[in-house]
Short mmCIF file of C-alpha atoms in Angstrom, two decimals:
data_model
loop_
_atom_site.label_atom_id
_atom_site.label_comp_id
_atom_site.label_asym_id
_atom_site.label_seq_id
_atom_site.Cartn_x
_atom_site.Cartn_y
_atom_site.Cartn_z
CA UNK L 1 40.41 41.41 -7.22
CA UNK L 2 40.31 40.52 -10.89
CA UNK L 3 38.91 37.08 -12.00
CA UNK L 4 40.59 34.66 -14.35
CA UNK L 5 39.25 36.27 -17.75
CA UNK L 6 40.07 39.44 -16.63
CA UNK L 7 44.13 37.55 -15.73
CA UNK L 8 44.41 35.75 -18.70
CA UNK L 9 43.27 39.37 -21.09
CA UNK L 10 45.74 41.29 -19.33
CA UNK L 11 48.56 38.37 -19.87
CA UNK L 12 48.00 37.94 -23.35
CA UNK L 13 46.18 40.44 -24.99
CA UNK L 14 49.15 42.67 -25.38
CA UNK L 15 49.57 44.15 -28.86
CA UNK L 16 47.31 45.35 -31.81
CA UNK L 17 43.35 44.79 -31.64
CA UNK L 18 43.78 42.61 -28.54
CA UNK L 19 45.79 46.02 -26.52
CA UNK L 20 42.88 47.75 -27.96
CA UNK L 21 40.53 45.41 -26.01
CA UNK L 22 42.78 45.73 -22.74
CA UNK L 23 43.13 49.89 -23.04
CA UNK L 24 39.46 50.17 -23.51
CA UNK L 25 38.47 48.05 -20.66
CA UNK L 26 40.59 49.51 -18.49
CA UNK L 27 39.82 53.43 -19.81
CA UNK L 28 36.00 52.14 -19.04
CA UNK L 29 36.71 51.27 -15.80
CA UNK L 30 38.94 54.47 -15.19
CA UNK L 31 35.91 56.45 -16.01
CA UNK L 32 33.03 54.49 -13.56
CA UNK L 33 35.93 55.36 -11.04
CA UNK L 34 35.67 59.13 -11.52
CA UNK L 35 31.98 59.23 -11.21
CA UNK L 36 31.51 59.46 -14.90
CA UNK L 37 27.75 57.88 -16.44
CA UNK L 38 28.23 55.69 -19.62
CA UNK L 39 25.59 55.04 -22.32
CA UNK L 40 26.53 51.61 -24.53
CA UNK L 41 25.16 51.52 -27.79
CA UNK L 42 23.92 48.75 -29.59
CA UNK L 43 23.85 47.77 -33.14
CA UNK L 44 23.06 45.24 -34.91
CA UNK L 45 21.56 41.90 -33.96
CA UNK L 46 23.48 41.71 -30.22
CA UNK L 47 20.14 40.64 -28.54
CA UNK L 48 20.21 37.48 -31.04
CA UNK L 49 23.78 37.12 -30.58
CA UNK L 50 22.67 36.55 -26.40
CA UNK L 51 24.40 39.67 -25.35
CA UNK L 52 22.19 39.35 -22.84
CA UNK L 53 24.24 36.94 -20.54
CA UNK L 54 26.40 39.65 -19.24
CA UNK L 55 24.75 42.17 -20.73
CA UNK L 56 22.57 42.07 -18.21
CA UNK L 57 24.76 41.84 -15.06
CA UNK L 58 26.64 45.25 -16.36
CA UNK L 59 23.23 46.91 -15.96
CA UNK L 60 22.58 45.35 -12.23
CA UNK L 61 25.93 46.20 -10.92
CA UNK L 62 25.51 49.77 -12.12
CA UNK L 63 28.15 49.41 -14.63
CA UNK L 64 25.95 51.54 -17.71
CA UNK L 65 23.44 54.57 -17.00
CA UNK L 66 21.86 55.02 -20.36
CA UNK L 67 21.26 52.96 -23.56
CA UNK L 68 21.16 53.50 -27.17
CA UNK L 69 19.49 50.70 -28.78
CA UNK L 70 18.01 49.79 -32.28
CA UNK L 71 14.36 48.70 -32.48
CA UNK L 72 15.41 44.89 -33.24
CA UNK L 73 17.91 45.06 -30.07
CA UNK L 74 14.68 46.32 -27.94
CA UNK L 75 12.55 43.83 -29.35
CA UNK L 76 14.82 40.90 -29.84
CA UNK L 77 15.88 40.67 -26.23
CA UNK L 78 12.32 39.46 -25.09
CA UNK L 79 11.45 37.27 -28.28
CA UNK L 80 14.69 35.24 -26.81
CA UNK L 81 13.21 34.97 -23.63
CA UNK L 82 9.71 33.48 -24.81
CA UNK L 83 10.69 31.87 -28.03
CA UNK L 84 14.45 30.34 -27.51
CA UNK L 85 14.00 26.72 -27.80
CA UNK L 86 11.82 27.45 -30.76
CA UNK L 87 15.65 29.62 -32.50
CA UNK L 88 17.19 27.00 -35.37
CA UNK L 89 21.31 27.27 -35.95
CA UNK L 90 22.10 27.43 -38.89
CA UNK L 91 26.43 26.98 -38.65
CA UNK L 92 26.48 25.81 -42.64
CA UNK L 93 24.25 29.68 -43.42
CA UNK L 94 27.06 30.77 -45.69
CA UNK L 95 26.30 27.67 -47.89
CA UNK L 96 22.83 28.30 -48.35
CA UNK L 97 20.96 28.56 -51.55
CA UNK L 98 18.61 31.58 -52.33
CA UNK L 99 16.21 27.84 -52.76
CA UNK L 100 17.34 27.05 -49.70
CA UNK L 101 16.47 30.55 -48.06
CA UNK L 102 13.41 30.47 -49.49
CA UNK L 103 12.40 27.24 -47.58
CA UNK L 104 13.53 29.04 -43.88
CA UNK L 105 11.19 31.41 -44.90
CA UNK L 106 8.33 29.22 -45.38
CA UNK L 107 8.50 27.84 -42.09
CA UNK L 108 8.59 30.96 -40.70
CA UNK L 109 12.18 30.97 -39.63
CA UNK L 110 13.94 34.62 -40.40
CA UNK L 111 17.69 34.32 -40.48
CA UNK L 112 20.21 36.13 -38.49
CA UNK L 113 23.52 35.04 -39.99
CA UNK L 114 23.93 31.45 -38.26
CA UNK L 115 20.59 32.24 -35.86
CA UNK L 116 16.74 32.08 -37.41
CA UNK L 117 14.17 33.87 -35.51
CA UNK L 118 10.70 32.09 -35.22
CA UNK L 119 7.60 34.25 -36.70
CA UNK L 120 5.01 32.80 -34.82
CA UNK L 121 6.67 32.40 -31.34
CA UNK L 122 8.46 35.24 -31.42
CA UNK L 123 7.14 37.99 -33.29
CA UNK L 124 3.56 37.04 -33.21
CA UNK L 125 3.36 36.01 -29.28
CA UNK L 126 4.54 39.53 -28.29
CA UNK L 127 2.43 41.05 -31.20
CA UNK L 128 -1.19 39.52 -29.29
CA UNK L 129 0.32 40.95 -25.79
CA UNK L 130 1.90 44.65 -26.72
CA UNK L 131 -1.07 45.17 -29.08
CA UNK L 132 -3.18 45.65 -25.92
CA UNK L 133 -0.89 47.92 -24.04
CA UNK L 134 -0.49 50.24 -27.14
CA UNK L 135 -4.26 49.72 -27.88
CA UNK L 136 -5.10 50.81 -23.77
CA UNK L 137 -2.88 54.13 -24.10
CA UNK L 138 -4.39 54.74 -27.54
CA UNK L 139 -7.95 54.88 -25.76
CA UNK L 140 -6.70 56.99 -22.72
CA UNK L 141 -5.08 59.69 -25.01
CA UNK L 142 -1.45 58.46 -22.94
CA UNK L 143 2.01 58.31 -25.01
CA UNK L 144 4.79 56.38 -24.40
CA UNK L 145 8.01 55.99 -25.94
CA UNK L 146 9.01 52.24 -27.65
CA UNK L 147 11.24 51.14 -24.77
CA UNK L 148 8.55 52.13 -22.31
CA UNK L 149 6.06 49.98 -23.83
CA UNK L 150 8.22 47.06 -23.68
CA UNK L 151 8.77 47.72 -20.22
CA UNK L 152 5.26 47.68 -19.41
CA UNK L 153 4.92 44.38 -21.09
CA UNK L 154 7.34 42.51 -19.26
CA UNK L 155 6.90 44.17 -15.74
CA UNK L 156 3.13 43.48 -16.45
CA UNK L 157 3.78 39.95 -16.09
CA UNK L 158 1.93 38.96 -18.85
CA UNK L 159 4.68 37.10 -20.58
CA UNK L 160 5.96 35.32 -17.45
CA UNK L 161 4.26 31.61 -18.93
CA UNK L 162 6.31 31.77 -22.37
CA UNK L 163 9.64 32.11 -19.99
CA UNK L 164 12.04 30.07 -21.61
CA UNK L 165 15.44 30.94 -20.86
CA UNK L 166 16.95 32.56 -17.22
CA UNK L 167 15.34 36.00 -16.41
CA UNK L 168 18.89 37.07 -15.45
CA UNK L 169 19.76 36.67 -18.59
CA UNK L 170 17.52 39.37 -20.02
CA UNK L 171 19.10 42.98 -20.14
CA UNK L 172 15.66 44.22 -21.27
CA UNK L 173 14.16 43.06 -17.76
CA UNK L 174 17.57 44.19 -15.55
CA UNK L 175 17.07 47.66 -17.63
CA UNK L 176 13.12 47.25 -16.97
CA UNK L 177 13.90 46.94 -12.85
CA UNK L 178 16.05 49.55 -12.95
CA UNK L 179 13.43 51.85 -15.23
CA UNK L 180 16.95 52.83 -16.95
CA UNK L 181 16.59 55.10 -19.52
CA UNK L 182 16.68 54.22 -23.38
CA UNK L 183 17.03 55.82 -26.51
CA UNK L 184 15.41 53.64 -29.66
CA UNK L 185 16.31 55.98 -32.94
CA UNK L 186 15.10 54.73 -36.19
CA UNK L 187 12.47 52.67 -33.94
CA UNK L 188 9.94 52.14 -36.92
CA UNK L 189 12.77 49.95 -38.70
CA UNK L 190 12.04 46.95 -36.44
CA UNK L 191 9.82 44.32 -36.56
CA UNK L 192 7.37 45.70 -33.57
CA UNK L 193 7.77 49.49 -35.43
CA UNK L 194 6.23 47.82 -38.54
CA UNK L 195 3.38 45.94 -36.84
CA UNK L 196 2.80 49.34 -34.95
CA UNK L 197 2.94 51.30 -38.52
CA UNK L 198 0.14 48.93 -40.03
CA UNK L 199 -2.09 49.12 -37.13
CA UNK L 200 -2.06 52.58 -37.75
CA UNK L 201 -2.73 52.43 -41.51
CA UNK L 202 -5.45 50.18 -41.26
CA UNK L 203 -6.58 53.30 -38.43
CA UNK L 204 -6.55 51.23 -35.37
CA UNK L 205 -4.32 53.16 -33.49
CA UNK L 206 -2.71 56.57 -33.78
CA UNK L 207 0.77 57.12 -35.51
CA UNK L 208 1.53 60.01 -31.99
CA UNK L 209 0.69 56.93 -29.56
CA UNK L 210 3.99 56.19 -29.53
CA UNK L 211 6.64 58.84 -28.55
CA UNK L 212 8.71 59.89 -32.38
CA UNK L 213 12.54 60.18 -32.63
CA UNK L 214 12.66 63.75 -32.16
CA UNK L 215 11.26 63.44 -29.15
CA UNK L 216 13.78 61.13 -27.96
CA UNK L 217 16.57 63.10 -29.04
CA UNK L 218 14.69 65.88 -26.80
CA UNK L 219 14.96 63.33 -23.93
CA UNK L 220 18.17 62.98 -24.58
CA UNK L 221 19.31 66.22 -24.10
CA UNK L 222 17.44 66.71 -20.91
CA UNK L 223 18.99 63.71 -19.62
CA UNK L 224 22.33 64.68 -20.59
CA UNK L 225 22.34 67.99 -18.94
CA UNK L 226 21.34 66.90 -15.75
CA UNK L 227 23.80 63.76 -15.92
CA UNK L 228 27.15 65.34 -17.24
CA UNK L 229 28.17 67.04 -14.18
CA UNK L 230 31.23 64.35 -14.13
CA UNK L 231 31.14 63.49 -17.73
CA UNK L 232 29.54 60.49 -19.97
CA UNK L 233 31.32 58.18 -21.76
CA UNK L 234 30.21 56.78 -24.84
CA UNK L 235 30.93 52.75 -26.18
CA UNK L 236 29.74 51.92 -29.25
CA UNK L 237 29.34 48.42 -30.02
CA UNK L 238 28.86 48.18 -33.75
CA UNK L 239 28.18 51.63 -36.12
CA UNK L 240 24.53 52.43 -37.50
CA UNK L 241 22.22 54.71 -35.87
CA UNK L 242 22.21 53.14 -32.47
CA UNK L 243 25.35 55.40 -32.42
CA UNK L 244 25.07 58.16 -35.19
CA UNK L 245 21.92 59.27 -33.28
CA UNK L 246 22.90 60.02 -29.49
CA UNK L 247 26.58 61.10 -30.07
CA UNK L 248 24.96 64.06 -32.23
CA UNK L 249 23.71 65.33 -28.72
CA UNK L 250 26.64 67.41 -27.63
CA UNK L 251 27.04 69.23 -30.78
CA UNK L 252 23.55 69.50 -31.32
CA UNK L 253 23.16 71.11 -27.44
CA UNK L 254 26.82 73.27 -27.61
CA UNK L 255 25.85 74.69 -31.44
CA UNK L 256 22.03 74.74 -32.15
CA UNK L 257 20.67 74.79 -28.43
CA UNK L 258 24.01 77.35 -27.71
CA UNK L 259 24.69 76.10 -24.41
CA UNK L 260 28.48 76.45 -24.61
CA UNK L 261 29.33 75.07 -21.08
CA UNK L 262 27.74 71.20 -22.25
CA UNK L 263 30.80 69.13 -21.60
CA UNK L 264 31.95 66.72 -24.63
CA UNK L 265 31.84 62.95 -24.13
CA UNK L 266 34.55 62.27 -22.05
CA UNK L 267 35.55 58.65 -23.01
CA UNK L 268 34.78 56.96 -26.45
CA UNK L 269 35.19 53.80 -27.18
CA UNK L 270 33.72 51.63 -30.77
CA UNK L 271 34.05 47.92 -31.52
CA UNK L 272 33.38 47.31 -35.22
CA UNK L 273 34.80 45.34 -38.14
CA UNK L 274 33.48 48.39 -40.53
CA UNK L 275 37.22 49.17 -41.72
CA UNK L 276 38.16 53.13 -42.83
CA UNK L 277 36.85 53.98 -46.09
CA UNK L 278 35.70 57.19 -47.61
CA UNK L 279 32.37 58.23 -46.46
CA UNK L 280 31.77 56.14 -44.11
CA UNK L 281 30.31 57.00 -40.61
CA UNK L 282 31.11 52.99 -39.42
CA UNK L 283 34.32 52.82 -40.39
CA UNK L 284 35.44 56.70 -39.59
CA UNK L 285 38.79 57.07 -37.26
CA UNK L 286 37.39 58.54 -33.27
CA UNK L 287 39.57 61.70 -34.44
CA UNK L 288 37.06 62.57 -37.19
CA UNK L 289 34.27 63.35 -34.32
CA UNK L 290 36.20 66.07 -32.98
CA UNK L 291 35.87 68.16 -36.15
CA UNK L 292 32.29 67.67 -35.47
CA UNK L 293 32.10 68.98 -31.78
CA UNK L 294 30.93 65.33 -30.44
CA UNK L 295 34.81 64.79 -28.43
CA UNK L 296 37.56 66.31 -27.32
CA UNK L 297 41.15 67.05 -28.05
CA UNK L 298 41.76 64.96 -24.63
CA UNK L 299 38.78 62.73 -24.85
CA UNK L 300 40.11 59.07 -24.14
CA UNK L 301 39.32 57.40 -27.70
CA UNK L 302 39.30 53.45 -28.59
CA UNK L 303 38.68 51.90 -31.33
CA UNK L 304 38.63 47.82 -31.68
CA UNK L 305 38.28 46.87 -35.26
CA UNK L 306 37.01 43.16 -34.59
CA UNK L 307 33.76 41.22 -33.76
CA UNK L 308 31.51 43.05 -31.04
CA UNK L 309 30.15 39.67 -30.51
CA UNK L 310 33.88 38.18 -29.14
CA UNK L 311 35.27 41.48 -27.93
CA UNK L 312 31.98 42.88 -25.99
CA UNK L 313 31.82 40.32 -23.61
CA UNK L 314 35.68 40.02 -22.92
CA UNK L 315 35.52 44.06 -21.87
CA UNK L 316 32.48 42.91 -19.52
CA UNK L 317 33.43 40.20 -17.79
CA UNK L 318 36.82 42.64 -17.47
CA UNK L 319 34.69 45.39 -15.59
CA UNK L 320 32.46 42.76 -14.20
CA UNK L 321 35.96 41.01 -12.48
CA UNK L 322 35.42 37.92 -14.02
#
């Protein structure tokens, strides 16, 4: 039984971008039917944009296996659970001067389009706390991956007095409960990848503590094989390497590892407002991936050329029967 959102979508989300949204959705859900694993990708600043809110319920009701995720995604998830009422608006940021700017930044307030991040409640408060976890594995010779780490902090329960915002609305702690797996390419680029990076140039911990990217695309590929038995679909929200990196899997399994039975993704799905130009990866047609041995002639293929932010949520409450 489908919920109001999922009524009103269906009634009036009937032609261009908005059909897009509805074929998707329901090509998603056709897919959980058949058995099939999916892996959502995240780009960009979702976990600042709150994502999290239904985010997290997908993950509980077992409606995503596997995550792609930048560093700031990982990261940015728990500095809105300890740090939230500390976040500033800012609705007027496109009338900002670079004076202006300048000030945000010297109260310690990085900006996010309309959204500043606090330094010193955010950043620094899980700097103190994941120092000691990375510094404890250091000592013990013990290597984790990024998204590990962070689960460690927060099942560790070290964080729980900073709480500011509903647990439930936390994907990082529904993925933590669920130990789902994560992939974190590019991970230095982030804010925790950069404290991590200086700790090690000023030789307090080692740069192999933490688990590289080649590693994870290793991980990757073992989890793929044992998970593709009845496909894995693949939706993209946003472009950048949270999905560049784990759609390379397939052909990197069928052409360099020559195991020519490795199924392609079997649904694919991207939301982005990156519109077709030459050269670029963002903004290139679903179509262009099968020259490159990541999908199918078949494969189901989607693309929603709008805000992730307003169409993400509409394609989970969808699956979620709101």
């Amino acid at each position: 039984m489908k919920g109001a959102i999922s009524d009103f979508i269906e009634k009036y989300y009937l032609h261009f971008n908005a059909a897009a949204l509805v074929d998707a959705a329901k090509g998603y859900e056709q897919q959980l039917q058949k058995g099939t694993k999916m892996m959502v990708t995240l780009a960009g600043a979702m976990s600042t944009a709150e994502l999290g809110k239904i985010f997290a319920e997908m993950i509980r009701k077992d409606k995503v296996q596997i995550i792609s995720c930048t560093g700031a995604n990982l990261e940015e998830d728990l500095m809105n659970l300890v740090a939230h009422s500390h976040y500033k608006r800012v609705p007027h940021y496109r009338d900002l001067t670079p004076k202006e700017e300048w000030e945000l930044l010297e109260k310690g307030l990085n900006r996010v389009t309309d959204t500043c991040i606090p330094e010193e409640e955010a950043f620094r408060r899980l700097q103190k706390h994941i120092y000691k976890i990375w510094k404890e594995a250091d000592e013990k010779g013990e290597r984790y991956f990024p998204h590990e780490y962070m689960y460690k902090l927060l099942l560790s329960g070290v964080l729980e007095e900073y709480y500011e915002i509903d647990l439930k609305d936390s994907w990082m702690y529904a993925a933590a409960e669920k130990n789902l797996p994560i992939v974190v390419p590019g991970w230095e680029d982030s804010t925790m990848g950069n404290i991590f990076a200086s700790y090690v140039i000023k030789g307090e911990l080692k740069a192999d503590t933490v688990k590289s990217g080649i590693e994870y695309m290793a991980y990757l590929a073992d989890w793929y094989t044992k998970n593709s038995g009845k496909g894995v679909g693949f939706f993209q929200i946003g472009g950048g390497i949270a999905g560049d990196f784990p759609i390379c899997v397939v052909p990197m399994l069928y052409q360099d590892m020559e195991m020519h039975d490795v199924p392609f993704w079997s649904y694919f799905c991207q939301i982005s407002d990156s519109t077709t130009s030459y050269g670029s990866y963002s903004g290139a047609v679903p179509n262009e991936k099968i020259t490159w041995g990541k999908l199918d002639i078949d494969t189901p293929k989607f693309i929603i050329e709008s805000d992730a932010t307003i169409v993400a949520p509409l394609i989970f409450a969808y699956l979620l029967d709101m």
